[in-house]
Coordinates of C-alpha atoms in Angstrom, one line a residue:
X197 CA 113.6 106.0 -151.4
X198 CA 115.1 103.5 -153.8
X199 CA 117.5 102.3 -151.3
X200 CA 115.3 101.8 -148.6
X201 CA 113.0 99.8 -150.8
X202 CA 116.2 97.9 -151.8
X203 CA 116.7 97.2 -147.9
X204 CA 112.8 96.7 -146.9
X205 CA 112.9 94.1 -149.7
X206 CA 116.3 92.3 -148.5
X207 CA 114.5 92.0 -144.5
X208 CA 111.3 91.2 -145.5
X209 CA 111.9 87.5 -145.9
X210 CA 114.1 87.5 -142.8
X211 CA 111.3 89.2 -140.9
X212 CA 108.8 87.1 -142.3
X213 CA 110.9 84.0 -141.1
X214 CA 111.7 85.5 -138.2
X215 CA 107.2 86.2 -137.2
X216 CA 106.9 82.5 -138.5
X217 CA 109.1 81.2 -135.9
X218 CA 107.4 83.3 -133.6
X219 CA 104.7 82.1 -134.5
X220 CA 105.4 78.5 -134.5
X221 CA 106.8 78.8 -130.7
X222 CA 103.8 80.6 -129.5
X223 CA 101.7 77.4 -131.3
X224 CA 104.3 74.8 -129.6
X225 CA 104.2 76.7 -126.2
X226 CA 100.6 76.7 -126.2
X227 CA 100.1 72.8 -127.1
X228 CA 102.7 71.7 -124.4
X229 CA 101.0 74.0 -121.5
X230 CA 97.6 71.8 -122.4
X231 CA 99.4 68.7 -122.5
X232 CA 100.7 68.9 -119.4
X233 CA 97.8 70.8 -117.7
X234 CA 95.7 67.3 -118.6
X235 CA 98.1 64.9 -118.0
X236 CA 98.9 66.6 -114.6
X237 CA 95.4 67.1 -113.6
X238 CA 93.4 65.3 -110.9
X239 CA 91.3 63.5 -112.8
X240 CA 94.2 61.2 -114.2
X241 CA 95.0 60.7 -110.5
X242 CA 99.1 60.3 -111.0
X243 CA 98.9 57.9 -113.6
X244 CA 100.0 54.7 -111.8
X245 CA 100.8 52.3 -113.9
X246 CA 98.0 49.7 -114.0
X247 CA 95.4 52.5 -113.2
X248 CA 92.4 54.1 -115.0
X249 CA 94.1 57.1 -114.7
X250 CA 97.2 55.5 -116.6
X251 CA 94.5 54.2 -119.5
X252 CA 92.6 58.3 -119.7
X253 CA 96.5 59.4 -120.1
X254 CA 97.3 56.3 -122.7
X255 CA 94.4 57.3 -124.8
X256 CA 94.9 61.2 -124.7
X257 CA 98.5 60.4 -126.0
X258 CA 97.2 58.0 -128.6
X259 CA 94.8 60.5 -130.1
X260 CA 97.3 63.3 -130.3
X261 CA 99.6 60.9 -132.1
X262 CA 97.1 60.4 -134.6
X263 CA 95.9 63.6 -135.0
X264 CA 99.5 64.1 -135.5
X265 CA 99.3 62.1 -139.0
X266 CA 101.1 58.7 -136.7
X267 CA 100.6 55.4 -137.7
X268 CA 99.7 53.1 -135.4
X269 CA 102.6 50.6 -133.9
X270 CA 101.2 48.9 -130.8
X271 CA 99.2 45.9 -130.7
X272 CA 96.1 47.9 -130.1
X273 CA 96.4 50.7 -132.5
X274 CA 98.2 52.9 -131.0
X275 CA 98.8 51.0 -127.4
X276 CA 100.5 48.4 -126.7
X277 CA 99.6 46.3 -123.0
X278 CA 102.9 44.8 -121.3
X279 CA 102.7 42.8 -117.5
X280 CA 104.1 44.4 -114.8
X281 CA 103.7 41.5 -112.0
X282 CA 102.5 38.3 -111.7
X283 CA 102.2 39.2 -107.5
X284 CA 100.1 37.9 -104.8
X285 CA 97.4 40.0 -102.8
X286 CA 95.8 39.2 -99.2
X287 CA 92.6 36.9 -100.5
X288 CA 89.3 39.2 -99.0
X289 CA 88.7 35.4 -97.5
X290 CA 92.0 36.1 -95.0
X291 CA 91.4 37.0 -91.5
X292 CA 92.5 37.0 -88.2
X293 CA 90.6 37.6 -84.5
X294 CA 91.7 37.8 -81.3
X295 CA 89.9 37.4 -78.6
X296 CA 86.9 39.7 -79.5
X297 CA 88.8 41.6 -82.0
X298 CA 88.9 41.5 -85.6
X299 CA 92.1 43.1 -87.0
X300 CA 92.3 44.8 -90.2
X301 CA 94.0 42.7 -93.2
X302 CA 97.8 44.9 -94.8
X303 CA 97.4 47.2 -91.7
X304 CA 97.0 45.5 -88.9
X305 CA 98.1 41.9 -89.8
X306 CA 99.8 40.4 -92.6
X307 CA 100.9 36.9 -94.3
X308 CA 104.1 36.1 -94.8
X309 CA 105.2 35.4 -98.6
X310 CA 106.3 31.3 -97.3
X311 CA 102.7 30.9 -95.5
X312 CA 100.8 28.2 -96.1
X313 CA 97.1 29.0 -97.3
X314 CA 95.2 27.5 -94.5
X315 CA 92.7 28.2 -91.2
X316 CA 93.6 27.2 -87.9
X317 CA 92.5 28.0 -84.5
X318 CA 93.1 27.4 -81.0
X319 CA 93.2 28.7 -77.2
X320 CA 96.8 30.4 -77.1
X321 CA 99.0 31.1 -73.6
X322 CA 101.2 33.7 -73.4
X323 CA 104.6 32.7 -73.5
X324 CA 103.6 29.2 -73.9
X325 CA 104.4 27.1 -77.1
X326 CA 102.4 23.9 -77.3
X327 CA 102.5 21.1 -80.1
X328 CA 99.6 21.2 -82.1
X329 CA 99.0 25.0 -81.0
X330 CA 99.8 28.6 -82.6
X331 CA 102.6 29.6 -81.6
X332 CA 103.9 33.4 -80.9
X333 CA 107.1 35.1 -81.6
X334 CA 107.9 37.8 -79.8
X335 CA 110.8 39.2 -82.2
X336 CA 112.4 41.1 -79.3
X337 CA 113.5 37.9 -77.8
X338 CA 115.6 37.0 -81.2
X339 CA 119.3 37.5 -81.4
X340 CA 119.8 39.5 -84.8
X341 CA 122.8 40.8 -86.7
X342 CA 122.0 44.3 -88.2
X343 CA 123.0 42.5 -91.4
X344 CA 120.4 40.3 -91.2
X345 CA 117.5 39.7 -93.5
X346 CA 114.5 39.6 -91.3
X347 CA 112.4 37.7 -93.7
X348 CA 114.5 35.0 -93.4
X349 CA 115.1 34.9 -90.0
X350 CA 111.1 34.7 -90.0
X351 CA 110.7 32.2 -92.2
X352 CA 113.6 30.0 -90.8
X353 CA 111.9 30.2 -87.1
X354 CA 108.6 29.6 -88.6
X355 CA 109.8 26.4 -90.4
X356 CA 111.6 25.4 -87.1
X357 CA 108.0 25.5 -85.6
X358 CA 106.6 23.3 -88.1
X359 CA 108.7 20.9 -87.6
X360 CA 108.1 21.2 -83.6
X361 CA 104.3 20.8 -84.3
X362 CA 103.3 24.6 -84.5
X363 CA 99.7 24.5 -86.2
X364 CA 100.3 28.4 -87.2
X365 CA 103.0 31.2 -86.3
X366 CA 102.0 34.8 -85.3
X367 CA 105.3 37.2 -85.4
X368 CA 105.0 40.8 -83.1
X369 CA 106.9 43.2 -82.2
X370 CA 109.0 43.5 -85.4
X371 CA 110.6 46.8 -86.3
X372 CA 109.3 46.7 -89.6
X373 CA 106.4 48.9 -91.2
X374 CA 103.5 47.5 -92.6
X375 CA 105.0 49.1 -96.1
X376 CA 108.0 47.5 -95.6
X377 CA 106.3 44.0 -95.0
X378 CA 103.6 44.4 -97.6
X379 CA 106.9 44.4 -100.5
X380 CA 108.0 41.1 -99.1
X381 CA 104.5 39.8 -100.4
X382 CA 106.2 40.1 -104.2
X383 CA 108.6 37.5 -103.6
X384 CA 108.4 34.3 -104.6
X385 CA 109.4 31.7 -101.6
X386 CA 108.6 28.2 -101.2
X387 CA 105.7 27.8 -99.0
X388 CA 106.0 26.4 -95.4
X389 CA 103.0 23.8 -94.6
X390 CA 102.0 26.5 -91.7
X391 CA 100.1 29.7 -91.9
X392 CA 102.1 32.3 -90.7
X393 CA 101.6 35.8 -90.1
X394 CA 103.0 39.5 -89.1
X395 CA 101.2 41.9 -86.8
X396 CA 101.9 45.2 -86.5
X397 CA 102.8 47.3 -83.5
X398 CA 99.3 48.5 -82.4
X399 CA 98.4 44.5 -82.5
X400 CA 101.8 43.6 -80.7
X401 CA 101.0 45.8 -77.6
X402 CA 97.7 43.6 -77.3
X403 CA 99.7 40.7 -77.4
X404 CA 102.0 42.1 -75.0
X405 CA 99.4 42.2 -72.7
X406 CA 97.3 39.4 -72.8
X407 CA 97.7 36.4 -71.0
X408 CA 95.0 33.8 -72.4
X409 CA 94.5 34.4 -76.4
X410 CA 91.5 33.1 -78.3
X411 CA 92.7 33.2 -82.0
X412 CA 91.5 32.1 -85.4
X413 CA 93.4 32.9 -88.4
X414 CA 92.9 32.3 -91.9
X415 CA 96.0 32.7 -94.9
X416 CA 94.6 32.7 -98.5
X417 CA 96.5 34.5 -101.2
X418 CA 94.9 36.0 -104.8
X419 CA 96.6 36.8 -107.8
X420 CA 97.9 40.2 -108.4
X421 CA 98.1 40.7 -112.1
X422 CA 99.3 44.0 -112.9
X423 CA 99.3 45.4 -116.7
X424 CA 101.0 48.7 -118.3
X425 CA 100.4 50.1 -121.4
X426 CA 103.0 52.0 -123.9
X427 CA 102.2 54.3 -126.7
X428 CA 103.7 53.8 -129.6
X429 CA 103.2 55.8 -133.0
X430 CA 105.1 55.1 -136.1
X431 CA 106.3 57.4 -139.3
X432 CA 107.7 55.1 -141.8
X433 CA 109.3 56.9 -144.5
X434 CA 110.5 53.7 -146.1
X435 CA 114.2 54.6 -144.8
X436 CA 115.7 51.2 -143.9
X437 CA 116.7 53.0 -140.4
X438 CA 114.8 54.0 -137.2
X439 CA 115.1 57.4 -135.2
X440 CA 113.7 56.5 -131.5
X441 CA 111.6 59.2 -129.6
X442 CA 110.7 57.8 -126.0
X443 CA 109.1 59.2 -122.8
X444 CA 107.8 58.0 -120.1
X445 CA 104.3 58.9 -119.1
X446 CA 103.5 57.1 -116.2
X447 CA 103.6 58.7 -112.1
X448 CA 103.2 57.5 -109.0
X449 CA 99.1 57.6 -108.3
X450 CA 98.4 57.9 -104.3
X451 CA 102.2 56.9 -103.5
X452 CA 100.9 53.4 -103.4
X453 CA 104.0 51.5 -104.5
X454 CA 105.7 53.2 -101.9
X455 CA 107.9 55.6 -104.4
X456 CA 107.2 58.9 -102.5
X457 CA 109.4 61.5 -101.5
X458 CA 106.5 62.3 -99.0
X459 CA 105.5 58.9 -97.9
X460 CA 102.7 59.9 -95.7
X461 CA 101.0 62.3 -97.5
X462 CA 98.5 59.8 -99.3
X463 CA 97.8 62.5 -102.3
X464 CA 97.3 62.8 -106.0
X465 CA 101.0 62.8 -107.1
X466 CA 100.7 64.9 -110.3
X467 CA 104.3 64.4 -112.3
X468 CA 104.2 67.4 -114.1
X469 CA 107.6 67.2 -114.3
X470 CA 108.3 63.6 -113.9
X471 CA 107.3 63.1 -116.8
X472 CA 104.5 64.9 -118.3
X473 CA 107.2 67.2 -119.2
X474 CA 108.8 64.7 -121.5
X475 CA 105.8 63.1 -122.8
X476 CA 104.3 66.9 -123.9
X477 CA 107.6 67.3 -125.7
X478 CA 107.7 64.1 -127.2
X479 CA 103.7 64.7 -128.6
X480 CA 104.9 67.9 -130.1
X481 CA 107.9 66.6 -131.8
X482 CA 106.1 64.0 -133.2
X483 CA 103.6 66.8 -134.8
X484 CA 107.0 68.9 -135.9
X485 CA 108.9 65.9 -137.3
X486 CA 105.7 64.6 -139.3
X487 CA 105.4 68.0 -140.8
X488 CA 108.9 68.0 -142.1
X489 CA 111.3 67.4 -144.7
X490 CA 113.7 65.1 -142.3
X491 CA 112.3 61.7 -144.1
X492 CA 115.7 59.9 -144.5
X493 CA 115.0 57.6 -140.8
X494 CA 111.6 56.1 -140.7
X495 CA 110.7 57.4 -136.6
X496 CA 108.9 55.6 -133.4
X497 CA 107.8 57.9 -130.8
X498 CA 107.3 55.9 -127.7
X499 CA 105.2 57.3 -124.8
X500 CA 106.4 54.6 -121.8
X501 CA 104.2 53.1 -119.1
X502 CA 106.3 51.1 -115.6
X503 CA 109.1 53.4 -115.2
X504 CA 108.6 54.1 -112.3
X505 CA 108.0 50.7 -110.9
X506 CA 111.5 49.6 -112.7
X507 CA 111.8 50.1 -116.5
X508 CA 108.9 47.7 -117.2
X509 CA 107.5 49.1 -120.6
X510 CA 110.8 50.3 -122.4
X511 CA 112.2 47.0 -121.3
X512 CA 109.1 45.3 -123.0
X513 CA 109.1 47.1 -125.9
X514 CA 112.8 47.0 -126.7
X515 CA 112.2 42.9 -127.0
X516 CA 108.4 43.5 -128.7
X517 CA 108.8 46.1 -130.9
X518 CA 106.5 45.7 -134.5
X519 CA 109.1 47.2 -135.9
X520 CA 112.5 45.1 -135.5
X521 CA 114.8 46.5 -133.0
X522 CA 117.8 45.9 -135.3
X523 CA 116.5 49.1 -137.3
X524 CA 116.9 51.2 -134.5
X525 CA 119.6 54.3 -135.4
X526 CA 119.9 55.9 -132.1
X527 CA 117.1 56.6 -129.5
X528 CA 116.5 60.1 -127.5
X529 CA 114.9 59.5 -123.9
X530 CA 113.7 62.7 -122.2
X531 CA 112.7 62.3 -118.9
X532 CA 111.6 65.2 -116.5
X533 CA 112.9 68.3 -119.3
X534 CA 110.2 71.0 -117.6
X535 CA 112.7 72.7 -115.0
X536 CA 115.3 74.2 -117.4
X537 CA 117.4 76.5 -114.3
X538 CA 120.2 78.7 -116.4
X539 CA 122.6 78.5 -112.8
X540 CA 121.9 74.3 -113.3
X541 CA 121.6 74.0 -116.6
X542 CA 120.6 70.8 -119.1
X543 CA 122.2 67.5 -118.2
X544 CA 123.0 65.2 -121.4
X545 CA 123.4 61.4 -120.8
X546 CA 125.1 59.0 -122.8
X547 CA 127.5 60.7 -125.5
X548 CA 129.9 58.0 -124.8
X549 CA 127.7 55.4 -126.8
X550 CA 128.3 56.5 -130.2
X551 CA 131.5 58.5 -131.3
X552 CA 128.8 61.1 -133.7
X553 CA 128.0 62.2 -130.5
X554 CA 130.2 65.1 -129.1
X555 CA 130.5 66.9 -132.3
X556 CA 126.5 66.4 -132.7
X557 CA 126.0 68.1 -129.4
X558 CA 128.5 70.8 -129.9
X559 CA 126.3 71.7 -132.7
X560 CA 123.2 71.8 -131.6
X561 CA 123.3 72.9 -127.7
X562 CA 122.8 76.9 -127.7
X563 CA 126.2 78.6 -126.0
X564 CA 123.3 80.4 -123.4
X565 CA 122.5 77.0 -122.2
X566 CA 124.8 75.7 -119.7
X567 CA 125.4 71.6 -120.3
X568 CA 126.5 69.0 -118.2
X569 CA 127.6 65.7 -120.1
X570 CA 127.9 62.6 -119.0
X571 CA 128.7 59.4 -121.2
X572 CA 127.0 56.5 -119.6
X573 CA 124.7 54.8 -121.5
X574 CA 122.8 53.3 -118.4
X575 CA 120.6 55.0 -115.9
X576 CA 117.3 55.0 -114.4
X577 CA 115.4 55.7 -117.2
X578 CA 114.0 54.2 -119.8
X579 CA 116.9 54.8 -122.5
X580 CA 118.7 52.1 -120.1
X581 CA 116.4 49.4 -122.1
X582 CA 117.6 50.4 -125.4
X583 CA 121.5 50.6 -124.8
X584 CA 121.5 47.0 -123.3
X585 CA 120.3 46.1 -127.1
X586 CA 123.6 48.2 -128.2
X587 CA 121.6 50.8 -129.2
X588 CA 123.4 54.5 -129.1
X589 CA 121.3 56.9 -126.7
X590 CA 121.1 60.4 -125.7
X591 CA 119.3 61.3 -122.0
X592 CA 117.8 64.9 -121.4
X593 CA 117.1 66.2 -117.9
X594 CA 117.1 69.4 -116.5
X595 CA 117.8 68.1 -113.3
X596 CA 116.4 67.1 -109.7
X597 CA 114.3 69.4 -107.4
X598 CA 112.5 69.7 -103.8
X599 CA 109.4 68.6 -105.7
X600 CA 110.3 65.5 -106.5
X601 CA 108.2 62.2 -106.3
X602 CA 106.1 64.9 -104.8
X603 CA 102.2 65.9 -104.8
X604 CA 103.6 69.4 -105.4
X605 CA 105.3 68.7 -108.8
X606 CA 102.5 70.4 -110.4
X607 CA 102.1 72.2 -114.3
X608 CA 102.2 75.9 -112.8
X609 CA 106.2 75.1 -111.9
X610 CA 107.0 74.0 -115.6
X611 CA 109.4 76.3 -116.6
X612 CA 107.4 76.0 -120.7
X613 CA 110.5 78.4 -122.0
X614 CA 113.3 76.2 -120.5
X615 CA 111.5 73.2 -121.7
X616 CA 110.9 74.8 -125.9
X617 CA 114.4 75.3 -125.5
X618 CA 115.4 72.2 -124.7
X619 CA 113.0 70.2 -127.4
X620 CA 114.5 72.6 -129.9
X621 CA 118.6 70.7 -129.2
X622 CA 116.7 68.2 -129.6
X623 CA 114.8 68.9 -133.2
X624 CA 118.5 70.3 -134.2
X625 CA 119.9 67.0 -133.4
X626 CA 117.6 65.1 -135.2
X627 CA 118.1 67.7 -138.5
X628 CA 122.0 66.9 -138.2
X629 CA 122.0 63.3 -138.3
X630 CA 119.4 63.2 -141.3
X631 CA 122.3 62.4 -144.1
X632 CA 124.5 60.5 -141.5
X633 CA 123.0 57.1 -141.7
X634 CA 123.6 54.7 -138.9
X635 CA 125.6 55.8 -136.3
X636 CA 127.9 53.7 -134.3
X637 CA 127.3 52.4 -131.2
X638 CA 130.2 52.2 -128.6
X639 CA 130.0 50.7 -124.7
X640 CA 129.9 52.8 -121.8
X641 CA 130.9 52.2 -118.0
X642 CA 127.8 51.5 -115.9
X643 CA 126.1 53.5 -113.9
X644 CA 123.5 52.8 -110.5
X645 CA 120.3 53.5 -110.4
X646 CA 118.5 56.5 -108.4
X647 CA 118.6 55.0 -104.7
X648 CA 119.1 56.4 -100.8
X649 CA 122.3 54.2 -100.2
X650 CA 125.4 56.2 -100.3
X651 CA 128.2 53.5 -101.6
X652 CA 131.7 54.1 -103.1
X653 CA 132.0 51.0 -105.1
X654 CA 130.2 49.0 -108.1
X655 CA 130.3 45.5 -108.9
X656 CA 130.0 46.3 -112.7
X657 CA 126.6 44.5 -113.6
X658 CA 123.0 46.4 -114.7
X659 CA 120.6 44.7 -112.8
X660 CA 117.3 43.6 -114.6
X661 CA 115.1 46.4 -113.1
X662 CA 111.9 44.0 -113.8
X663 CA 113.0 40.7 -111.8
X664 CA 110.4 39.7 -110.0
X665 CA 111.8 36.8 -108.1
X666 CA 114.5 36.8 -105.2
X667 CA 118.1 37.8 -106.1
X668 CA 119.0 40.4 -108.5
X669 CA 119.1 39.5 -112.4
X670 CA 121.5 40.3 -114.0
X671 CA 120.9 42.2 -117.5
X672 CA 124.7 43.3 -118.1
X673 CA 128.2 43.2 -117.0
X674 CA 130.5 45.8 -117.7
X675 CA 134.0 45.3 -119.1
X676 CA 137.0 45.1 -117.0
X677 CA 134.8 45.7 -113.6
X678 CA 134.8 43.5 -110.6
X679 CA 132.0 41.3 -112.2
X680 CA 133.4 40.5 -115.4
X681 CA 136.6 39.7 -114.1
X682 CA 135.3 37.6 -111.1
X683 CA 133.4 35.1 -114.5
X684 CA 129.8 36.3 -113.5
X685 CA 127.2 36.5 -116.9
X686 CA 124.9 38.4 -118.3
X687 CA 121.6 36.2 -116.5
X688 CA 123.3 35.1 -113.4
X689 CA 121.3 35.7 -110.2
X690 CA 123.2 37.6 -107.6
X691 CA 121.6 36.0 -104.2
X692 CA 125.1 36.7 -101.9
X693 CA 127.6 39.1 -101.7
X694 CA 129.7 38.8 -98.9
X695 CA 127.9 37.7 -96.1
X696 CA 124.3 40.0 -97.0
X697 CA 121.8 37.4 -98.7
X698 CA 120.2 39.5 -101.5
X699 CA 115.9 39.3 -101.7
X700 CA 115.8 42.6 -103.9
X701 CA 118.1 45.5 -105.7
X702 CA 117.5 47.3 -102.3
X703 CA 119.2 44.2 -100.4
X704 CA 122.2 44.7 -103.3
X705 CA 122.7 48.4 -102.8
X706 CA 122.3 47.9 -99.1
X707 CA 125.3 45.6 -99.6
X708 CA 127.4 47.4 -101.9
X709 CA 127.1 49.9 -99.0
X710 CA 129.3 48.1 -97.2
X711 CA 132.5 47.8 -99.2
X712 CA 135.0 50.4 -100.0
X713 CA 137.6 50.5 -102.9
X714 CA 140.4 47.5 -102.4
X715 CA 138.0 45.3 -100.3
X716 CA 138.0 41.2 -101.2
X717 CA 134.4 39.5 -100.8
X718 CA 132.8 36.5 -102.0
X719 CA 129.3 37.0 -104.7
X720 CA 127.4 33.6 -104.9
X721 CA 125.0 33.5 -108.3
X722 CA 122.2 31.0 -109.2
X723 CA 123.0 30.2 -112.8
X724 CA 120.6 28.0 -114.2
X725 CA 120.2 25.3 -111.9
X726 CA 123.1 25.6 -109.9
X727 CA 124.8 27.9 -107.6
X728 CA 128.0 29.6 -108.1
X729 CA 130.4 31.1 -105.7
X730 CA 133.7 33.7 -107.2
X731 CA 135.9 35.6 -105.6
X732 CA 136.1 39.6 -106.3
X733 CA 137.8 42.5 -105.5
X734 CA 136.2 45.9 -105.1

């Protein structure tokens, strides 16, 4: 009996440990199923940035922050407001009837970004284009390289017009959608002194078939101001470093910004796992770290708004932060963590920006969880942001899946397990830096964004994700890559390469496309005031 006493007394604080755990897991697992059973929910509506449904989710993240024991670090409390656009909408005052029919404005007709905001009207002939008359384009009729941007080709006939004595320019028959037309409207493009506008195809058979046209059209255009809102809560331990916690909390709404993966299916997109998964995780790490002993880094946990639309938020707050950015240690970016598959395993970005970071990894990833590393320090997600400000990073995913950008990437799929296991790497990670103090930070070669375009190639710049105006920004170039080499800088705009003119990133990976490994092309900049043309090889 003695001895068994003996051995009952030498378990007893492992099995006491051991039901705390438990304990604590069953807590964790508990508060992550809510948080992402709310934030997934109908009621928040996908959380578009810019949305009510993106302010219900913003507060319900602020208050779990503070009832986390957070201190406020927005400029709000808790929130801080960022702008996403500075756009245009169709004024309700535009219009456009035909004959006796009154066509609907961003379906059925649409004004071209260059239009001048004017009303004109007049008795039109088919096939007939008189001075001081509309005139109509029938697209069909133009000569057009597959290369060609059709914007341009629109706004170069329309100017052409103009100049011939057009009073107004109606283009049909274009192969275009109304989504695709309805992005142009973001652009910035000197206006023509014409109003000009696109019909769809429904519109271009009537066209088609008339012969005498009655039309009166009106262009006016109303600002689009578009705001986001981050999340920021703050534990200052009066450590003269900064651990950074970020998520991104924001969806896709309806599929109005035309980021579905099911483009007509005009559904709540719930982004369970894109990213209410992260953002749960983040809330209960916050609550875990708070509670602990790990006090030598002061910590920001960042719930992110505009990822989806481009980086918008982190990119905001890595140049607004109340707390200066130069503090930062490292920041951890988890983003869509809630489908842990053991045959796919966790995916780990960016170990190549600090050297801490293999050994750190080594330690701290289970040997039952199969990782995939990769050492970029860019990427579509939000820790992008914070490496351009040389900060080291570390991105966790479990990976892609059929339900992505989705209505069906709902809370029942979240794998809560998978994702406990992969908040705890991260909780272990966090414990194993605490005596380190700053890391290093090291560069990484870039990597492209999430896009449809197969290409083989990179030109070797990061493009500025929130550029609202044609070209492509450029936020980084990339050592010893076709860029650097060629002389372009970090805030050149890319507006050629080759012989593609480049509106938006999709014109540039359109482009990119095209090359292949050894190629020798041209890439024209705007630099400041002037235009710059260098030479490059692929």
């Amino acid at each position: 009996m003695k001895h068994i006493a003996c051995l009952l007394a030498l378990l007893l604080p492992f099995t006491t440990q051991l039901y705390a755990q438990k304990k604590a897991d069953r807590k964790t697992l508990g508060n992550l199923q809510t948080h992402i059973t709310f934030l997934a929910s109908d009621k928040l509506e996908g959380r578009r940035t810019g949305t009510p449904g993106e302010l219900l989710a913003a507060e319900y993240i602020a208050s779990q922050m503070k009832l986390a024991g957070l201190t406020p670090a927005g400029d709000s409390g808790f929130l801080q407001v960022f702008p996403v656009s500075e756009g245009r909408i169709i004024a309700s005052s535009s219009f456009l009837h035909v004959n006796k029919l009154t066509l609907r404005a961003g379906e059925q007709f649409i004004p071209l970004p260059f239009s001048a905001q004017k009303h004109v009207k007049g008795d039109v002939l088919a096939d007939v284009n008189e001075p001081d008359n509309i005139w109509l384009f029938n697209v069909k009729d133009f000569e057009m390289s597959p290369h060609a941007d059709p914007l341009e080709i629109y706004r170069q006939n329309a100017r052409e017009a103009a100049k011939a004595g057009a009073t107004g320019v109606i283009f049909y028959n274009g192969t275009e959608t109304e989504e695709e037309v309805k992005k142009w409207m973001s652009l910035s493009v000197a206006p023509l002194t014409i109003p000009v506008m696109w019909v769809n195809s429904e519109m271009s058979k009537v066209l088609d078939d008339a012969e005498d046209l009655l039309i009166d059209m009106r262009v006016d255009f109303a600002a689009d101001r578009r705001t986001g809102i981050n999340v920021v809560g703050h534990i200052d331990n009066k450590a003269p470093h900064t651990i950074v916690i970020g998520a991104h909390f924001d969806h896709l709404g309806y599929g109005e910004d035309h980021n579905s993966m099911a483009p007509n299916d005009k559904t709540i997109h719930h982004g369970a796992d894109d990213n209410a998964s992260g953002t749960a995780a983040l809330l209960e790490l916050a609550r875990q770290l708070k509670a602990s002993h790990l006090q030598n880094y002061n910590y920001l946990f960042v719930a992110f708004s505009g990822e989806e639309l481009g980086l918008f938020g982190s990119k905001y707050f890595t140049d607004h932060s109340a707390v200066p950015a130069a503090s930062f240690n490292y920041m951890i970016n988890m983003d869509m963590i809630g489908r842990l598959d053991p045959a796919k395993g966790l995916e780990v970005g960016g170990i190549g920006t600090s050297p801490e970071w293999p050994a750190l990894l080594k330690q701290s990833v289970p040997a039952d969880i199969r990782t995939t590393y990769d050492s970029s320090g860019t990427g579509p997600s939000d820790h992008t942001s914070f490496y351009l400000k040389n900060v080291p990073v570390l991105f966790f995913f479990t990976g892609t899946h059929s339900d992505y950008h989705k209505p069906s990437d709902e809370a029942t799929k979240i794998n809560y397990e998978g994702e406990l296991a992969v908040m705890k790497v991260v909780y272990t990670l966090v414990e194993k830096t605490n005596d380190m103090g700053k890391l290093a930070f090291t560069k990484t070669r870039d990597k492209q964004t999430r896009t449809n375009t197969r290409f083989t190639v990179t030109l070797g710049i990061m493009p500025d994700y929130t550029w609202q105006k044609p070209g492509v920004r450029v936020d980084g170039v990339s050592d010893n890559k076709p860029a650097s080499k060629a002389g372009v800088l970090t805030n050149d705009v890319i507006v050629e390469l080759g012989t593609h003119t480049i509106v938006n990133l999709e014109d540039y990976m359109q482009a990119l496309a095209s090359f292949k490994k050894g190629d020798k092309t041209t890439v024209k900049v705007r630099r400041e005031d002037a235009e710059k043309v260098f030479d490059i090889q692929f």
